[in-house]
Amino acid sequence: MSTAIELVTTQTVTIDHELRLESGRLLGPLTIAYETYGELNAQGDNAILVTHAWTGDAHAAGRHHEDDRKPGWWDNLIGPGKVLDTDKYQVICSNVIGSCKGSTGPTSINPATGRPYRLNFPIVMVRDMVRAQKLLMDEIGVTKLVTVIGGSMGAMQALEWGVVYPDFVRSIIPIAGTGRTSPMAISLNALARQAIYNDPLWKKGNYKPEHPPMSGFALARSVGHISFLSEESMALKFGRRFSARDGLFDLFGQFEVERYLEYNGNSFPSRFDCNSFLYLAKSLDLFDVARETGSLEDGLEPLACPSLWFAFSSDWLYRPEQTEEVVEALRQLDKPVEYHLIESDYGHDSFLVEPEKFTPHVAQFLGRLEG
């Protein structure tokens, strides 16, 4: 019988040496925030790395305090007897560099100036995030990963793990992912960026933390949030219902879906840093596993381990065809690959909203690895 994770604490490590980024710039020292669930065995080879999405964090399971209203973002997958079984594995989730949730990012102090990096922070690629995670694995004694599993930007990290460290991972599980970001996804991020840039409070990234560019940032988040949903989920949740508090013929009256987007957009700036949002959006835009090789097949050639891929029928941000492009390339390379298209009405967010639809496949996959 599965039970809940007990109270957890987000930990940090500081790595004193510098990491050479894909851009050629050096970044260091590095602080990396992470959480662990379950115990690492003496060999250091029973670890599973969970990788988070765009504005996620290291808090994947459990609660920080008894009165926490919500557990970690993938709590229903992680714990004793659950799919990522902490009786068998040590499950690790780390915050990516470039974020504002404990790891080194634009809000961190630049050792060269003694002031926050802000826009002096270097561009970080998904591959750089993975190299920083490898430094964390070395620091905490992990010698091999059973799997790397994550959705969206987490899927990109999982894929990069398999390509960059083929001898360190036994498998990868990318969910709602792609091998390269599409022009449509890039264009949506461009709209979000312009919303922030046009807010006079942004001040070219030099805003005061207590006075962020609320209006532009809220609009940017709303643009992103729409892409995480689907027409089906919006119809189910809101339909064409008009707000009961507004007059139908009031120019400023709102549909319920408008109020929802407004609420989510306005609440987000209190939880996330605007510059970090911009840097991570750029990381997403630049992601292309074939950036150096030119062809997808050549980019995927180093991947040696089994991979389990999921796409969702209503996802229009990273459409199933984009996942299938990678899966087909792996099949052409005769790599061990498994793929499932999951029927869901919840769009790109399906991996967070309906995990029960794909977790049986994850359990079977991990079972075969153990066998």
Short mmCIF file of N, CA and C in Angstrom, two decimals, residues 225-306:
data_model
loop_
_atom_site.label_atom_id
_atom_site.label_comp_id
_atom_site.label_asym_id
_atom_site.label_seq_id
_atom_site.Cartn_x
_atom_site.Cartn_y
_atom_site.Cartn_z
N HIS A 225 0.20 30.28 -20.32
CA HIS A 225 -0.80 29.40 -19.71
C HIS A 225 -1.79 28.88 -20.75
N ILE A 226 -2.15 29.74 -21.70
CA ILE A 226 -3.06 29.30 -22.76
C ILE A 226 -2.46 28.12 -23.52
N SER A 227 -1.14 28.19 -23.77
CA SER A 227 -0.50 27.12 -24.53
C SER A 227 -0.42 25.81 -23.76
N PHE A 228 -0.56 25.86 -22.43
CA PHE A 228 -0.51 24.64 -21.62
C PHE A 228 -1.85 23.92 -21.62
N LEU A 229 -2.92 24.65 -21.97
CA LEU A 229 -4.27 24.10 -21.93
C LEU A 229 -4.65 23.58 -23.31
N SER A 230 -5.93 23.26 -23.49
CA SER A 230 -6.43 22.83 -24.79
C SER A 230 -7.84 23.37 -24.96
N GLU A 231 -8.31 23.35 -26.21
CA GLU A 231 -9.68 23.81 -26.46
C GLU A 231 -10.68 22.96 -25.68
N GLU A 232 -10.40 21.64 -25.62
CA GLU A 232 -11.31 20.74 -24.91
C GLU A 232 -11.36 21.07 -23.41
N SER A 233 -10.19 21.29 -22.82
CA SER A 233 -10.18 21.56 -21.37
C SER A 233 -10.82 22.91 -21.05
N MET A 234 -10.62 23.91 -21.92
CA MET A 234 -11.26 25.20 -21.70
C MET A 234 -12.77 25.09 -21.83
N ALA A 235 -13.23 24.32 -22.82
CA ALA A 235 -14.67 24.14 -23.00
C ALA A 235 -15.28 23.42 -21.79
N LEU A 236 -14.59 22.40 -21.29
CA LEU A 236 -15.10 21.65 -20.14
C LEU A 236 -15.15 22.50 -18.88
N LYS A 237 -14.10 23.29 -18.67
CA LYS A 237 -14.00 24.04 -17.42
C LYS A 237 -14.80 25.34 -17.43
N PHE A 238 -14.83 26.03 -18.59
CA PHE A 238 -15.43 27.36 -18.62
C PHE A 238 -16.59 27.51 -19.61
N GLY A 239 -16.53 26.77 -20.71
CA GLY A 239 -17.52 26.99 -21.76
C GLY A 239 -17.53 28.46 -22.18
N ARG A 240 -18.72 28.96 -22.47
CA ARG A 240 -18.87 30.38 -22.82
C ARG A 240 -19.56 31.14 -21.69
N ARG A 241 -19.39 30.64 -20.47
CA ARG A 241 -20.07 31.28 -19.34
C ARG A 241 -19.53 32.69 -19.13
N PHE A 242 -20.42 33.60 -18.96
CA PHE A 242 -20.06 34.99 -18.68
C PHE A 242 -20.05 35.19 -17.17
N SER A 243 -19.13 36.01 -16.69
CA SER A 243 -19.00 36.24 -15.26
C SER A 243 -20.29 36.78 -14.68
N ALA A 244 -20.72 36.15 -13.59
CA ALA A 244 -21.98 36.56 -12.96
C ALA A 244 -21.90 37.96 -12.37
N ARG A 245 -20.69 38.43 -12.09
CA ARG A 245 -20.56 39.74 -11.46
C ARG A 245 -20.51 40.88 -12.49
N ASP A 246 -20.48 40.54 -13.80
CA ASP A 246 -20.38 41.55 -14.84
C ASP A 246 -21.66 41.63 -15.65
N GLY A 247 -21.89 42.78 -16.25
CA GLY A 247 -23.02 42.94 -17.15
C GLY A 247 -22.65 42.45 -18.54
N LEU A 248 -23.56 41.75 -19.19
CA LEU A 248 -23.29 41.18 -20.49
C LEU A 248 -22.90 42.25 -21.51
N PHE A 249 -23.50 43.44 -21.37
CA PHE A 249 -23.24 44.50 -22.34
C PHE A 249 -22.29 45.56 -21.80
N ASP A 250 -21.52 45.17 -20.80
CA ASP A 250 -20.47 46.03 -20.25
C ASP A 250 -19.21 45.79 -21.07
N LEU A 251 -18.60 46.85 -21.63
CA LEU A 251 -17.40 46.71 -22.44
C LEU A 251 -16.30 45.98 -21.70
N PHE A 252 -16.21 46.17 -20.39
CA PHE A 252 -15.15 45.55 -19.60
C PHE A 252 -15.62 44.28 -18.89
N GLY A 253 -16.82 43.83 -19.22
CA GLY A 253 -17.30 42.56 -18.67
C GLY A 253 -16.47 41.40 -19.21
N GLN A 254 -16.37 40.33 -18.41
CA GLN A 254 -15.47 39.23 -18.76
C GLN A 254 -16.18 37.88 -18.76
N PHE A 255 -15.73 37.03 -19.66
CA PHE A 255 -16.09 35.63 -19.59
C PHE A 255 -15.31 35.00 -18.43
N GLU A 256 -15.80 33.86 -17.97
CA GLU A 256 -15.12 33.18 -16.86
C GLU A 256 -13.69 32.79 -17.24
N VAL A 257 -13.46 32.41 -18.50
CA VAL A 257 -12.10 32.05 -18.91
C VAL A 257 -11.17 33.26 -18.83
N GLU A 258 -11.70 34.46 -19.10
CA GLU A 258 -10.88 35.67 -18.98
C GLU A 258 -10.50 35.92 -17.53
N ARG A 259 -11.45 35.75 -16.63
CA ARG A 259 -11.15 35.94 -15.19
C ARG A 259 -10.11 34.94 -14.71
N TYR A 260 -10.22 33.71 -15.21
CA TYR A 260 -9.26 32.67 -14.83
C TYR A 260 -7.84 33.06 -15.26
N LEU A 261 -7.69 33.49 -16.51
CA LEU A 261 -6.38 33.89 -17.00
C LEU A 261 -5.86 35.11 -16.25
N GLU A 262 -6.73 36.03 -15.96
CA GLU A 262 -6.33 37.23 -15.22
C GLU A 262 -5.84 36.87 -13.82
N TYR A 263 -6.56 35.98 -13.15
CA TYR A 263 -6.18 35.57 -11.80
C TYR A 263 -4.82 34.86 -11.81
N ASN A 264 -4.66 33.91 -12.74
CA ASN A 264 -3.39 33.17 -12.79
C ASN A 264 -2.23 34.08 -13.17
N GLY A 265 -2.48 34.98 -14.10
CA GLY A 265 -1.42 35.89 -14.51
C GLY A 265 -1.01 36.83 -13.38
N ASN A 266 -1.97 37.37 -12.68
CA ASN A 266 -1.66 38.35 -11.63
C ASN A 266 -1.05 37.72 -10.38
N SER A 267 -1.31 36.44 -10.15
CA SER A 267 -0.75 35.78 -8.96
C SER A 267 0.68 35.29 -9.21
N PHE A 268 1.04 35.13 -10.47
CA PHE A 268 2.33 34.52 -10.79
C PHE A 268 3.54 35.38 -10.42
N PRO A 269 3.52 36.71 -10.66
CA PRO A 269 4.72 37.52 -10.36
C PRO A 269 5.14 37.49 -8.89
N SER A 270 4.24 37.14 -7.99
CA SER A 270 4.62 37.04 -6.58
C SER A 270 5.36 35.73 -6.29
N ARG A 271 5.35 34.79 -7.25
CA ARG A 271 5.95 33.48 -7.03
C ARG A 271 7.19 33.22 -7.87
N PHE A 272 7.45 34.09 -8.87
CA PHE A 272 8.55 33.79 -9.78
C PHE A 272 9.19 35.10 -10.24
N ASP A 273 10.49 35.03 -10.49
CA ASP A 273 11.22 36.22 -10.92
C ASP A 273 11.08 36.42 -12.43
N CYS A 274 10.88 37.65 -12.84
CA CYS A 274 10.64 37.97 -14.24
C CYS A 274 11.85 37.68 -15.12
N ASN A 275 13.04 38.09 -14.70
CA ASN A 275 14.23 37.83 -15.52
C ASN A 275 14.49 36.33 -15.65
N SER A 276 14.27 35.57 -14.58
CA SER A 276 14.44 34.12 -14.65
C SER A 276 13.46 33.52 -15.67
N PHE A 277 12.24 34.02 -15.67
CA PHE A 277 11.24 33.60 -16.64
C PHE A 277 11.76 33.80 -18.06
N LEU A 278 12.35 34.96 -18.33
CA LEU A 278 12.88 35.28 -19.65
C LEU A 278 14.04 34.37 -20.03
N TYR A 279 14.95 34.13 -19.09
CA TYR A 279 16.11 33.29 -19.38
C TYR A 279 15.70 31.84 -19.66
N LEU A 280 14.75 31.34 -18.89
CA LEU A 280 14.32 29.96 -19.11
C LEU A 280 13.53 29.84 -20.41
N ALA A 281 12.77 30.88 -20.77
CA ALA A 281 12.08 30.88 -22.06
C ALA A 281 13.09 30.81 -23.20
N LYS A 282 14.19 31.53 -23.07
CA LYS A 282 15.25 31.48 -24.09
C LYS A 282 15.87 30.09 -24.15
N SER A 283 16.03 29.43 -23.00
CA SER A 283 16.55 28.06 -22.99
C SER A 283 15.65 27.13 -23.78
N LEU A 284 14.34 27.30 -23.58
CA LEU A 284 13.37 26.49 -24.32
C LEU A 284 13.48 26.75 -25.82
N ASP A 285 13.53 28.02 -26.20
CA ASP A 285 13.59 28.38 -27.62
C ASP A 285 14.82 27.80 -28.30
N LEU A 286 15.95 27.80 -27.61
CA LEU A 286 17.21 27.37 -28.20
C LEU A 286 17.38 25.85 -28.24
N PHE A 287 16.49 25.13 -27.57
CA PHE A 287 16.68 23.68 -27.47
C PHE A 287 16.58 23.00 -28.83
N ASP A 288 17.60 22.25 -29.18
CA ASP A 288 17.65 21.47 -30.41
C ASP A 288 18.72 20.41 -30.22
N VAL A 289 18.29 19.18 -30.04
CA VAL A 289 19.25 18.10 -29.76
C VAL A 289 20.21 17.90 -30.93
N ALA A 290 19.84 18.42 -32.12
CA ALA A 290 20.69 18.30 -33.29
C ALA A 290 21.42 19.60 -33.62
N ARG A 291 21.51 20.50 -32.66
CA ARG A 291 22.10 21.82 -32.92
C ARG A 291 23.52 21.71 -33.47
N GLU A 292 24.30 20.82 -32.92
CA GLU A 292 25.71 20.71 -33.34
C GLU A 292 25.89 19.79 -34.54
N THR A 293 25.01 18.82 -34.70
CA THR A 293 25.21 17.80 -35.73
C THR A 293 24.49 18.10 -37.03
N GLY A 294 23.43 18.89 -36.96
CA GLY A 294 22.68 19.22 -38.17
C GLY A 294 21.52 18.29 -38.45
N SER A 295 21.68 17.01 -38.19
CA SER A 295 20.58 16.05 -38.42
C SER A 295 20.13 15.45 -37.09
N LEU A 296 18.84 15.18 -37.02
CA LEU A 296 18.27 14.61 -35.80
C LEU A 296 18.90 13.25 -35.50
N GLU A 297 19.08 12.45 -36.53
CA GLU A 297 19.66 11.11 -36.32
C GLU A 297 21.08 11.21 -35.75
N ASP A 298 21.87 12.12 -36.28
CA ASP A 298 23.24 12.27 -35.76
C ASP A 298 23.23 12.80 -34.34
N GLY A 299 22.28 13.69 -34.03
CA GLY A 299 22.19 14.23 -32.68
C GLY A 299 21.79 13.17 -31.67
N LEU A 300 21.00 12.19 -32.12
CA LEU A 300 20.52 11.14 -31.22
C LEU A 300 21.45 9.93 -31.15
N GLU A 301 22.43 9.87 -32.02
CA GLU A 301 23.29 8.69 -32.12
C GLU A 301 23.94 8.29 -30.79
N PRO A 302 24.39 9.25 -29.94
CA PRO A 302 25.04 8.82 -28.68
C PRO A 302 24.09 8.15 -27.69
N LEU A 303 22.79 8.35 -27.85
CA LEU A 303 21.82 7.78 -26.91
C LEU A 303 21.84 6.26 -27.01
N ALA A 304 22.20 5.59 -25.94
CA ALA A 304 22.33 4.13 -25.97
C ALA A 304 21.28 3.42 -25.14
N CYS A 305 20.72 4.07 -24.14
CA CYS A 305 19.84 3.40 -23.19
C CYS A 305 18.40 3.31 -23.72
N PRO A 306 17.59 2.43 -23.14
CA PRO A 306 16.18 2.39 -23.49
C PRO A 306 15.49 3.72 -23.15
#
